[in-house]
Amino acid sequence: MTDAAQPRPDETYSYLGPAGTFTEAALKQVHEAAGKHWRSVNNVGEALADVVDGRSTAAMIAIENSVDGGVSATQDALATVAGLRIIGEYLVPVNFVLVARPGTRLDEVRVVNAHPVAYAQSRGWLERELPDHAHLPATSNVQAAASLFENGLADAAVAPPGIVDHLDVEVLAESIGDNPNAMTRFVLVSRSRSIPARTGADKTSVIVELPDDEPGSLLAMLEQFSTRGVNMSLLQSRPIGDEMGRYRFVIDLDGHVEDERVYDSLLGLRRFSPKVIFLGSYARADRREVEYHSKYDDEIFIEARDWLRGILSGEPEED
Amino acid sequence: MTDAAQPRPDETYSYLGPAGTFTEAALKQVHEAAGKHWRSVNNVGEALADVVDGRSTAAMIAIENSVDGGVSATQDALATVAGLRIIGEYLVPVNFVLVARPGTRLDEVRVVNAHPVAYAQSRGWLERELPDHAHLPATSNVQAAASLFENGLADAAVAPPGIVDHLDVEVLAESIGDNPNAMTRFVLVSRSRSIPARTGADKTSVIVELPDDEPGSLLAMLEQFSTRGVNMSLLQSRPIGDEMGRYRFVIDLDGHVEDERVYDSLLGLRRFSPKVIFLGSYARADRREVEYHSKYDDEIFIEARDWLRGILSGEPEED
Amino acid sequence: MTDAAQPRPDETYSYLGPAGTFTEAALKQVHEAAGKHWRSVNNVGEALADVVDGRSTAAMIAIENSVDGGVSATQDALATVAGLRIIGEYLVPVNFVLVARPGTRLDEVRVVNAHPVAYAQSRGWLERELPDHAHLPATSNVQAAASLFENGLADAAVAPPGIVDHLDVEVLAESIGDNPNAMTRFVLVSRSRSIPARTGADKTSVIVELPDDEPGSLLAMLEQFSTRGVNMSLLQSRPIGDEMGRYRFVIDLDGHVEDERVYDSLLGLRRFSPKVIFLGSYARADRREVEYHSKYDDEIFIEARDWLRGILSGEPEED
Amino acid sequence: MTDAAQPRPDETYSYLGPAGTFTEAALKQVHEAAGKHWRSVNNVGEALADVVDGRSTAAMIAIENSVDGGVSATQDALATVAGLRIIGEYLVPVNFVLVARPGTRLDEVRVVNAHPVAYAQSRGWLERELPDHAHLPATSNVQAAASLFENGLADAAVAPPGIVDHLDVEVLAESIGDNPNAMTRFVLVSRSRSIPARTGADKTSVIVELPDDEPGSLLAMLEQFSTRGVNMSLLQSRPIGDEMGRYRFVIDLDGHVEDERVYDSLLGLRRFSPKVIFLGSYARADRREVEYHSKYDDEIFIEARDWLRGILSGEPEED
């Protein structure tokens, strides 16, 4: 698993490294990635560039945190980098430990190195237990811990539990995250045009622009789903960026594009919107079967098509 | 044009007779019917039975009057007699004359024979000009006039203007209808399974039952049209008849079933409703081109289908 | 109960007579009318004119039949005659007997006198038992029977069962109606401005015109009810009459105008529509309690108003 | 403008400092704040705590950036800290300069200190002009520049143009932001219960939770606005934080709570939602008059109320 000897792109997976990050924990859940080359990169942009440029077969990137919300960089990259597809979804519980160079005592800690998101999520603990600490920001959770050995600026670091496998640190406190149920949702992104098979427990992701900012155009978009019984599990607005007040929407739908009700919703969406990006259909991380009213069953759609085709072809209807 | 010698059914048209009725005036607008056998019947039920049993190729029946509203007998027959299709629509201005046996003077008129609908539509004139008259009801507009010669019960009759071509009556007053713009809308009904060609100025008629009487099911039905930009020109509720409060809906849509937006609406309708009767697509009587927003153009539907088919087949998208 | 000696208008009830009609059966259900003067009239127009002109305190009129649908004359009169209010609703089972002059045998019957609606509802029986009969239309069910003694034109008449209390007729057949569950719904109409008290089992009737015939205006109207959880038990379109294709809607809502959700719906309706006629709130004939989701309870509306008033008045909110 | 001598809270404004930040530029737009004590704080939480605890009369905080989107910390704080109100909105163009210690040349720059948002917005320029640079994150834009003099870690810093008034830095490059039209939107937050007067160019902000995650509940919420003609300029979902997939919505409406259509929408919203936080009505930063269809005028609402009150009080209606 090193960069040496030009690993084949179809055997390479990019992820936000280094070893020990939550992203690496997500990648460990991917069976196909076991034993392949894992390429550690510095940010979402690099990970997606690896995929686009063919250096990697896929990239694992964080897309949403249950406490912080959508990862803007990811959502914006998926909206603007062409040719990407989500092929899998993974959930990683997010918790943190406070680590230090061996021999450090908790009451000696004055400066804490932490990635801003990690800091925000363990701030309650830090303010309670270390009321006089100062915060030094880091570019990643692992880098926060690594910096302990690079310079003497910080006394301790907020890091993922897996850090102990990679660095010679001492754990001063465990489970310091403010929300014990915090989760990060990751997606595996590739350039492949083939859509993962329907499992019955699927998601479909799209990014949509509204036709204009008339009152009611958002409502008209959402009706494309509701009139076909398709539930949204995510609706996130992101600025298009050209001027204040113009947004695109990142949407996760329950179901697979091969489900008739999802397929028909996407047709309606495409007719409605000046720009729809299909990001993929893939198995849900939680494997929970999609629930929907039986009146939106595939058979209902097929029966209606047969009925109307029969009418157009001049067959006698049955009642 | 007599009943003798078994006219061929494919050359026979049934209509509410006798000669001189508004229905006959509607049938005169049908080019294909010129020179064929015209079969005069007594009511809508007979006319449709002729079609169903193969005695006639088509029947002309009144379906709506601009003053009185929908013709219940017609709407209910179309909902319950299987296998019928509307293949044309015709408008006839409805006006009335007051006629009498030759030699009668207006000031001698005491009893007026009139079909109840004709009576209702000329009641203003009758009450003003003949304040002391009594009304004797007739089964049809022509029979009202014919009865003048059958018994001495009435002194005058309310009749269509064309009556003078058929009976030796004297016109006591013209244009006695209360609404000078009154119109009756007729439809030509056949058993043919072939749908009249799309003209751009078409109507599509359906009869629909709602899935149940939950709040919102009517709204959900109408959304099938509105989300595809399809306008309704008629929405008429009729009792299903089994118990008070259960209705079916007679609906006229702007457009032809071969218009993509109408086709897709009908698919949605069929998925939604436990019972949809397709009554046909046919040219509008007024030949007025259907107006709709360009975002519901056929091309938009076709483009969306191509886009999604491309995605499912694994083609690279273009933006 | 005669017209003599100028009965006081506040003690007079108008109804479609004569004695023996279904309308009289409906009026018998009105406790307040017992012992008062009952004024028999010939049609809906006369009945409503009695109310408008102050000759009667109220009029009983048929508004809907479970088989034939809405009574157009009534619906149109309520839309165009100003100042009327519905104050009660009554249901009368509709069945028919075939009657004749004493001594007549069924196999002697050739001509049957019947009001067109009664004829339509017993047509199945008549065509089966008297296949060669001819139909002579009458202006009312009772007049059909009465005419047996006025002229020799008909041999038998279709009449309400109660006819035997009023005329010396012989019943040739009972229960000849095609639908044994047929019902007619009547309303009691007055000029009173006071609204019957809320009972929990109420209806509210309105007549509404749509703002224009843009696609979607009907949908927008129905949303006024659905967003407040108000169910419609009747939606009937009637031509406005000025030109083909323009309609007004007769609507019955579940609930009383003093129910918050109905009150708020009517506000929304009035803002939306160029013309709303409030026809009244009154107890349902079937006394069935109105069902609605608890999220549309009065308290929810009151709580929301209190909350927003508090905000506007500068009070600190509680959560 | 120093912290000395206990400034009166009603004369104190908190803002993300130090002097030179975009937040300070926003505060300079507030007339009432001129000449008062300005209290520099380190983050949104501190700024709001000052207001809640009564140390400041108001706090200026960033809420949205035209490129990065909503400021999560602000949106989450407004959702969870009780008793806050937005009383004003301000727009600040966002651009950046690259600064260094005097004497530094651009080609000597290896490490760039920058707040992550500033870094993201000038990344195009940095990657083009300084392809080999490393990024050191800072907690604020001003702190990025200040750190140049605190330690030797960075060679240059991305900073707001106003930094030259506060620090002895040399500008190596101007306008290095990738989007020349980038804007940040700020809001002034206080504990005052009094609502700023209606100007005709107002916004109303609310935070709403959906009743449950049934398909259609978001749609039902949006209908509260669309059926009253109220446009949304912002709809942002934020995780509630307790579990993946539960969101609250931050919403900006066009108009003032004293506009009838907004008032009525808020009533509908409150009835619909288990939790609504009213954040305030205030003048829009761009002073652009709110556009809405005349059918949602105040008068329409008032007229409807008068009409229905008249009906309930028993007055005769006029048409």
XYZ file of N, CA, C and O in Angstrom, chain B residues 98-206:
436
model
N -91.528 30.622 -30.890
C -92.839 30.190 -30.403
C -93.711 29.941 -31.632
O -93.875 30.842 -32.461
N -94.193 28.718 -31.781
C -94.979 28.374 -32.971
C -96.384 27.926 -32.586
O -96.629 27.507 -31.448
N -97.271 27.998 -33.576
C -98.673 27.613 -33.332
C -99.272 27.066 -34.625
O -98.646 27.135 -35.683
N -100.441 26.512 -34.492
C -101.150 26.104 -35.706
C -101.452 27.365 -36.515
O -101.754 28.420 -35.931
N -101.391 27.257 -37.836
C -101.643 28.435 -38.663
C -102.943 29.117 -38.265
O -103.958 28.454 -38.005
N -102.920 30.435 -38.178
C -104.116 31.205 -37.846
C -104.200 31.605 -36.392
O -105.010 32.447 -36.022
N -103.364 31.019 -35.551
C -103.397 31.368 -34.123
C -102.745 32.732 -33.912
O -101.720 33.029 -34.511
N -103.337 33.558 -33.012
C -102.718 34.852 -32.672
C -102.061 34.738 -31.294
O -102.510 33.977 -30.436
N -101.003 35.516 -31.101
C -100.267 35.444 -29.829
C -101.191 35.682 -28.641
O -101.081 35.009 -27.608
N -102.138 36.602 -28.778
C -102.980 36.913 -27.611
C -104.017 35.831 -27.330
O -104.751 35.907 -26.352
N -104.064 34.812 -28.197
C -104.970 33.692 -27.934
C -104.289 32.559 -27.167
O -104.936 31.595 -26.770
N -102.977 32.656 -27.004
C -102.227 31.539 -26.416
C -102.439 31.460 -24.902
O -102.199 32.433 -24.181
N -102.947 30.317 -24.432
C -103.139 30.085 -22.996
C -102.191 28.978 -22.509
O -101.547 29.121 -21.475
N -102.116 27.882 -23.269
C -101.305 26.729 -22.855
C -100.123 26.586 -23.811
O -100.314 26.561 -25.031
N -98.919 26.488 -23.236
C -97.694 26.395 -24.041
C -97.073 25.033 -23.818
O -96.763 24.661 -22.678
N -96.871 24.294 -24.891
C -96.193 23.005 -24.810
C -94.698 23.231 -25.012
O -94.277 23.925 -25.940
N -93.890 22.660 -24.098
C -92.434 22.877 -24.221
C -91.692 21.805 -23.440
O -92.132 21.394 -22.355
N -90.574 21.358 -24.005
C -89.670 20.504 -23.253
C -89.171 21.303 -22.048
O -88.942 22.509 -22.144
N -89.020 20.638 -20.888
C -88.686 21.410 -19.674
C -87.439 22.280 -19.817
O -87.402 23.403 -19.305
N -86.397 21.793 -20.531
C -85.189 22.604 -20.670
C -85.467 23.822 -21.541
O -85.052 24.947 -21.232
N -86.186 23.635 -22.611
C -86.546 24.757 -23.478
C -87.425 25.748 -22.719
O -87.269 26.968 -22.844
N -88.327 25.218 -21.927
C -89.205 26.089 -21.132
C -88.374 26.936 -20.176
O -88.553 28.151 -20.072
N -87.420 26.274 -19.476
C -86.574 26.993 -18.524
C -85.792 28.098 -19.229
O -85.584 29.172 -18.674
N -85.366 27.835 -20.477
C -84.526 28.812 -21.154
C -85.318 29.931 -21.825
O -84.724 30.894 -22.307
N -86.620 29.804 -21.889
C -87.384 30.914 -22.477
C -88.431 31.430 -21.502
O -89.350 32.154 -21.863
N -88.258 31.101 -20.270
C -89.235 31.458 -19.251
C -89.354 32.966 -19.048
O -90.437 33.492 -18.798
N -88.243 33.662 -19.157
C -88.269 35.122 -19.004
C -89.219 35.743 -20.019
O -90.118 36.528 -19.667
N -89.037 35.338 -21.273
C -89.888 35.887 -22.335
C -91.359 35.508 -22.114
O -92.249 36.344 -22.208
N -91.586 34.246 -21.783
C -92.956 33.750 -21.624
C -93.667 34.466 -20.479
O -94.838 34.839 -20.587
N -92.975 34.682 -19.368
C -93.624 35.329 -18.226
C -93.901 36.799 -18.505
O -94.838 37.376 -17.968
N -93.047 37.397 -19.337
C -93.241 38.802 -19.665
C -94.385 38.975 -20.685
O -95.268 39.808 -20.500
N -94.359 38.146 -21.737
C -95.295 38.348 -22.842
C -96.607 37.592 -22.651
O -97.640 37.986 -23.192
N -96.555 36.472 -21.937
C -97.768 35.650 -21.719
C -97.911 35.370 -20.221
O -97.813 34.222 -19.778
N -98.145 36.407 -19.436
C -98.090 36.240 -17.969
C -99.070 35.188 -17.437
O -98.836 34.622 -16.376
N -100.112 34.914 -18.158
C -101.119 33.982 -17.629
C -101.024 32.584 -18.246
O -101.920 31.765 -18.055
N -99.969 32.286 -18.971
C -99.891 31.005 -19.668
C -99.729 29.841 -18.682
O -99.259 30.043 -17.548
N -100.109 28.643 -19.116
C -99.806 27.415 -18.372
C -98.826 26.601 -19.207
O -98.785 26.734 -20.432
N -98.014 25.779 -18.510
C -96.980 25.007 -19.207
C -97.366 23.541 -19.278
O -97.688 22.923 -18.262
N -97.307 22.970 -20.471
C -97.520 21.533 -20.650
C -96.184 20.949 -21.100
O -95.643 21.361 -22.122
N -95.617 20.003 -20.334
C -94.275 19.525 -20.680
C -94.281 18.524 -21.836
O -95.198 17.721 -21.968
N -93.225 18.552 -22.635
C -93.070 17.626 -23.764
C -91.778 16.841 -23.587
O -90.900 17.224 -22.820
N -91.658 15.716 -24.314
C -90.450 14.890 -24.185
C -89.304 15.380 -25.067
O -88.168 14.999 -24.873
N -89.597 16.203 -26.082
C -88.521 16.770 -26.894
C -89.036 18.062 -27.481
O -90.242 18.341 -27.489
N -88.106 18.857 -28.015
C -88.484 20.145 -28.583
C -89.380 19.974 -29.805
O -90.306 20.748 -30.010
N -89.076 18.958 -30.637
C -89.873 18.772 -31.844
C -91.237 18.193 -31.494
O -92.264 18.590 -32.040
N -91.256 17.296 -30.507
C -92.537 16.704 -30.106
C -93.472 17.776 -29.561
O -94.689 17.695 -29.753
N -92.910 18.801 -28.919
C -93.735 19.900 -28.413
C -94.545 20.513 -29.546
O -95.768 20.719 -29.426
N -93.874 20.755 -30.655
C -94.562 21.350 -31.806
C -95.501 20.337 -32.470
O -96.644 20.659 -32.820
N -94.999 19.117 -32.603
C -95.813 18.092 -33.272
C -97.129 17.879 -32.530
O -98.178 17.634 -33.139
N -97.088 17.988 -31.190
C -98.285 17.710 -30.399
C -99.407 18.698 -30.685
O -100.568 18.427 -30.405
N -99.041 19.859 -31.246
C -100.085 20.840 -31.585
C -101.114 20.228 -32.521
O -102.285 20.603 -32.515
N -100.631 19.273 -33.363
C -101.518 18.674 -34.358
C -102.092 17.345 -33.889
O -102.925 16.768 -34.549
N -101.604 16.872 -32.723
C -102.047 15.561 -32.241
C -103.216 15.661 -31.285
O -104.056 14.772 -31.201
N -103.227 16.701 -30.456
C -104.350 16.889 -29.556
C -104.536 18.398 -29.380
O -103.684 19.183 -29.767
N -105.602 18.789 -28.795
C -105.863 20.219 -28.694
C -105.436 20.823 -27.376
O -105.884 21.900 -27.010
N -104.533 20.110 -26.636
C -104.224 20.555 -25.277
C -103.480 21.883 -25.243
O -103.672 22.675 -24.330
N -102.568 22.093 -26.192
C -101.775 23.327 -26.152
C -102.124 24.221 -27.329
O -102.537 23.752 -28.391
N -101.896 25.542 -27.119
C -102.170 26.507 -28.179
C -100.913 26.876 -28.944
O -100.971 27.338 -30.080
N -99.770 26.710 -28.271
C -98.501 27.084 -28.909
C -97.418 26.177 -28.356
O -97.617 25.485 -27.348
N -96.266 26.199 -29.040
C -95.159 25.359 -28.590
C -93.851 26.122 -28.731
O -93.688 26.939 -29.641
N -92.915 25.834 -27.786
C -91.556 26.366 -27.896
C -90.766 25.350 -28.722
O -90.769 24.153 -28.398
N -90.097 25.796 -29.788
C -89.452 24.853 -30.705
C -88.182 25.453 -31.289
O -87.982 26.673 -31.241
N -87.295 24.586 -31.827
C -86.092 25.094 -32.493
C -86.487 25.806 -33.787
O -87.503 25.437 -34.412
N -85.690 26.781 -34.241
C -86.026 27.515 -35.467
C -86.230 26.591 -36.670
O -87.099 26.840 -37.505
N -85.468 25.480 -36.728
C -85.562 24.599 -37.890
C -86.898 23.878 -38.032
O -87.130 23.196 -39.032
N -87.768 24.041 -37.076
C -89.038 23.314 -37.099
C -89.871 23.664 -38.327
O -90.652 22.838 -38.821
N -89.675 24.888 -38.833
C -90.504 25.344 -39.963
C -90.224 24.539 -41.233
O -91.042 24.519 -42.151
N -89.065 23.867 -41.287
C -88.774 23.016 -42.450
C -89.542 21.702 -42.397
O -89.588 20.962 -43.368
N -90.083 21.370 -41.238
C -90.644 20.044 -41.062
C -92.137 20.043 -40.760
O -92.812 19.061 -40.997
N -92.641 21.133 -40.200
C -94.056 21.153 -39.810
C -94.709 22.425 -40.345
O -94.065 23.475 -40.456
N -95.983 22.340 -40.587
C -96.730 23.481 -41.113
C -97.190 24.361 -39.952
O -98.366 24.398 -39.592
N -96.225 25.029 -39.320
C -96.541 25.873 -38.163
C -96.330 27.335 -38.515
O -95.644 27.673 -39.482
N -96.927 28.193 -37.698
C -96.761 29.633 -37.874
C -95.880 30.132 -36.721
O -96.112 29.781 -35.571
N -94.887 30.951 -37.044
C -93.990 31.473 -36.001
C -94.622 32.707 -35.383
O -94.797 33.730 -36.050
N -94.965 32.621 -34.091
C -95.574 33.767 -33.397
C -94.511 34.728 -32.865
O -94.751 35.916 -32.713
N -93.347 34.176 -32.524
C -92.263 35.038 -32.012
C -90.941 34.315 -32.218
O -90.869 33.093 -32.107
N -89.895 35.110 -32.520
C -88.556 34.536 -32.720
C -87.642 34.899 -31.561
O -87.894 35.848 -30.829
N -86.567 34.141 -31.432
C -85.523 34.458 -30.438
C -86.102 34.700 -29.054
O -85.865 35.724 -28.431
N -86.879 33.769 -28.595
C -87.498 33.965 -27.281
C -86.640 33.383 -26.154
O -87.013 33.446 -24.991
N -85.474 32.834 -26.488
C -84.563 32.329 -25.452
C -84.032 33.474 -24.599
O -83.793 34.574 -25.094
N -83.867 33.236 -23.313
C -83.448 34.304 -22.410
C -81.982 34.672 -22.610
O -81.553 35.769 -22.316
N -81.166 33.738 -23.071
C -79.744 34.003 -23.251
C -79.379 33.856 -24.725
O -79.336 32.751 -25.257
N -79.099 34.978 -25.393
C -78.876 34.931 -26.848
C -77.610 34.162 -27.231
O -77.467 33.764 -28.383
N -76.710 33.941 -26.257
C -75.475 33.217 -26.583
C -75.538 31.741 -26.201
O -74.518 31.051 -26.218
N -76.688 31.256 -25.821
C -76.778 29.873 -25.351
C -76.303 28.902 -26.438
O -76.578 29.093 -27.629
N -75.584 27.912 -26.025
C -74.991 26.915 -26.922
C -75.217 25.538 -26.314
O -75.207 25.395 -25.085
N -75.355 24.535 -27.177
C -75.276 23.173 -26.675
C -74.083 22.494 -27.333
O -73.800 22.701 -28.510
N -73.385 21.742 -26.520
C -72.217 21.023 -26.984
C -72.634 19.567 -27.195
O -73.225 18.948 -26.311
N -72.354 19.040 -28.369
C -72.685 17.658 -28.707
C -71.399 16.863 -28.913
O -70.369 17.417 -29.283
N -71.482 15.565 -28.692
C -70.348 14.704 -29.043
C -70.838 13.570 -29.939
O -71.973 13.094 -29.809
N -69.964 13.174 -30.832
C -70.251 12.047 -31.702
C -69.545 10.840 -31.086
O -68.338 10.884 -30.836
N -70.317 9.792 -30.822
C -69.816 8.656 -30.062
C -69.828 7.409 -30.942
O -70.804 7.166 -31.658
N -68.724 6.645 -30.885
C -68.686 5.407 -31.682
C -68.028 4.294 -30.870
O -67.603 4.511 -29.736
N -67.954 3.113 -31.501
C -67.254 2.013 -30.854
C -65.837 1.864 -31.388
O -65.086 0.985 -30.962
N -65.480 2.723 -32.333
C -64.176 2.573 -32.988
C -63.035 2.704 -31.973
O -63.065 3.562 -31.095
N -62.029 1.837 -32.100
C -60.850 1.915 -31.233
C -59.794 2.858 -31.790
O -58.784 3.095 -31.148
N -59.968 3.344 -33.002
C -58.911 4.194 -33.559
C -59.161 5.639 -33.154
O -60.295 6.129 -33.195
N -58.101 6.297 -32.727
C -58.216 7.628 -32.134
C -58.026 8.671 -33.226
O -57.077 8.581 -33.997
N -58.923 9.664 -33.309
C -58.762 10.702 -34.333
C -57.383 11.343 -34.253
O -56.820 11.502 -33.155
N -56.852 11.713 -35.409
C -55.496 12.254 -35.475
C -55.376 13.553 -34.691
O -56.340 14.300 -34.553
N -54.186 13.792 -34.203
C -53.891 15.003 -33.459
C -53.952 16.205 -34.399
O -53.365 16.173 -35.484
N -54.630 17.288 -33.962
C -54.742 18.478 -34.809
C -54.081 19.697 -34.182
O -53.945 20.723 -34.833
N -53.713 19.604 -32.895
C -53.199 20.790 -32.211
C -54.300 21.561 -31.511
O -54.039 22.443 -30.694
N -55.545 21.249 -31.854
C -56.704 21.909 -31.220
C -57.628 20.802 -30.736
O -58.739 20.640 -31.224
N -57.137 20.014 -29.777
C -57.834 18.790 -29.386
C -58.287 18.826 -27.926
O -57.812 19.619 -27.128
N -59.179 17.910 -27.658
C -59.641 17.654 -26.292
C -59.465 16.178 -25.992
O -59.564 15.343 -26.893
N -59.289 15.880 -24.712
C -59.269 14.499 -24.270
C -60.251 14.373 -23.110
O -60.197 15.175 -22.175
N -61.148 13.404 -23.189
C -62.166 13.235 -22.150
C -61.944 11.951 -21.366
O -61.659 10.902 -21.956
N -62.069 12.059 -20.059
C -61.946 10.888 -19.192
C -63.011 10.955 -18.103
O -63.544 12.027 -17.807
